[in-house]
C-alpha atoms as one frame of an Amber mdcrd trajectory, in Angstrom:
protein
   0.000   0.000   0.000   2.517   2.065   0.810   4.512   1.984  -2.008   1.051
   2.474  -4.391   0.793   6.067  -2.299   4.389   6.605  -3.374   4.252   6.276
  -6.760   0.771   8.575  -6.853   2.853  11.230  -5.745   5.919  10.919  -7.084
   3.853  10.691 -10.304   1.613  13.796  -9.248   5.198  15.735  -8.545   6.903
  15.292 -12.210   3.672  15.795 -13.563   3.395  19.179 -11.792   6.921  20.306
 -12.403   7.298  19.424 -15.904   4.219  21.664 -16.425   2.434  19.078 -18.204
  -1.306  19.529 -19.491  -2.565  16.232 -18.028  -4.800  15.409 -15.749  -4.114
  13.157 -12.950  -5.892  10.995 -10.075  -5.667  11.859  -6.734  -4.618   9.793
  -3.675  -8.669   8.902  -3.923  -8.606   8.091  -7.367 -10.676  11.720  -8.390
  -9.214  12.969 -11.875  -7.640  16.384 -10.985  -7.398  19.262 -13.752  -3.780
  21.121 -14.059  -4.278  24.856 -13.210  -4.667  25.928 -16.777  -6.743  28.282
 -18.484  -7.862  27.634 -22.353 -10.216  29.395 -25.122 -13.408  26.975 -26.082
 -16.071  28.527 -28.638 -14.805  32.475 -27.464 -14.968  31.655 -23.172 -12.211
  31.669 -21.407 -12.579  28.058 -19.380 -10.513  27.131 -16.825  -9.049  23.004
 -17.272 -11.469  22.075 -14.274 -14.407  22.688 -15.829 -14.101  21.122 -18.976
 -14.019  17.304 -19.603 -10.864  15.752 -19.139  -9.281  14.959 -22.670 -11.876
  16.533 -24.745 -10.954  20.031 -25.532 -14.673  21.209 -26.028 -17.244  20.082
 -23.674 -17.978  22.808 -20.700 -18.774  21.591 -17.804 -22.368  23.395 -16.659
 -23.032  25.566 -13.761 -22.747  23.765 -10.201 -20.886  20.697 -11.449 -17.910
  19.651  -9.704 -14.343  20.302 -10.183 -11.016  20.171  -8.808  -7.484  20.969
  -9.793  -4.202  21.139  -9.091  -2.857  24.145  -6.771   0.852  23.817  -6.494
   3.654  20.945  -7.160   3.656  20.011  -3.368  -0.233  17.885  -4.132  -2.363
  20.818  -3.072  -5.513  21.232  -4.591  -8.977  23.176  -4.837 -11.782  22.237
  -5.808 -15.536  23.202  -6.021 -18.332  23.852  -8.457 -18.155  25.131 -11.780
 -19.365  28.829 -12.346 -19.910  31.294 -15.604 -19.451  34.479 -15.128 -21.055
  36.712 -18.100 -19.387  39.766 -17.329 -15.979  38.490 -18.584 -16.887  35.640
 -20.560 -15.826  33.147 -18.250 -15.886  29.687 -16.887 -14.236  28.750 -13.556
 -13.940  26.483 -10.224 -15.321  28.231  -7.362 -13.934  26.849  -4.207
């Protein structure tokens, strides 16, 4: 078990410091977003609330999300929000 925990992070870390696009599981097994922002259909989306690997699909208002924070493991997560004023789609913690 241990080791299983190990390689999680150690996988989570290079990930995170390579500044990879990927997402990655959790110590739970969630799929966590990288802290990235990207342009779908003219909104600016943040990686969290789209669906992983697709490059289109927004994820709608209240869903859940979660992403990466830091390279230490650290995340955030929340629901999924648009914001009109600027065009926007984010996590809300």
């Amino acid at each position: 078990m241990h080791w299983q925990i190990t390689t999680s992070v150690v996988s989570v870390a290079l990930a995170l410091s390579s500044g990879a696009a990927a997402w990655t599981k959790d110590g739970n097994g969630v799929w966590v977003a990288n802290d990235n922002w990207y342009a779908i259909r003219g909104i600016r989306v943040h990686e969290s609330c789209t669906h992983m690997n697709d490059g289109n699909t927004i994820l709608r208002n209240g869903e859940f999300c979660k992403y990466w924070t830091n390279d230490a493991g650290s995340t955030a997560q929340g629901s999924c929000q648009f914001n009109p004023r600027d065009n926007s789609a984010y996590c809300q913690s």
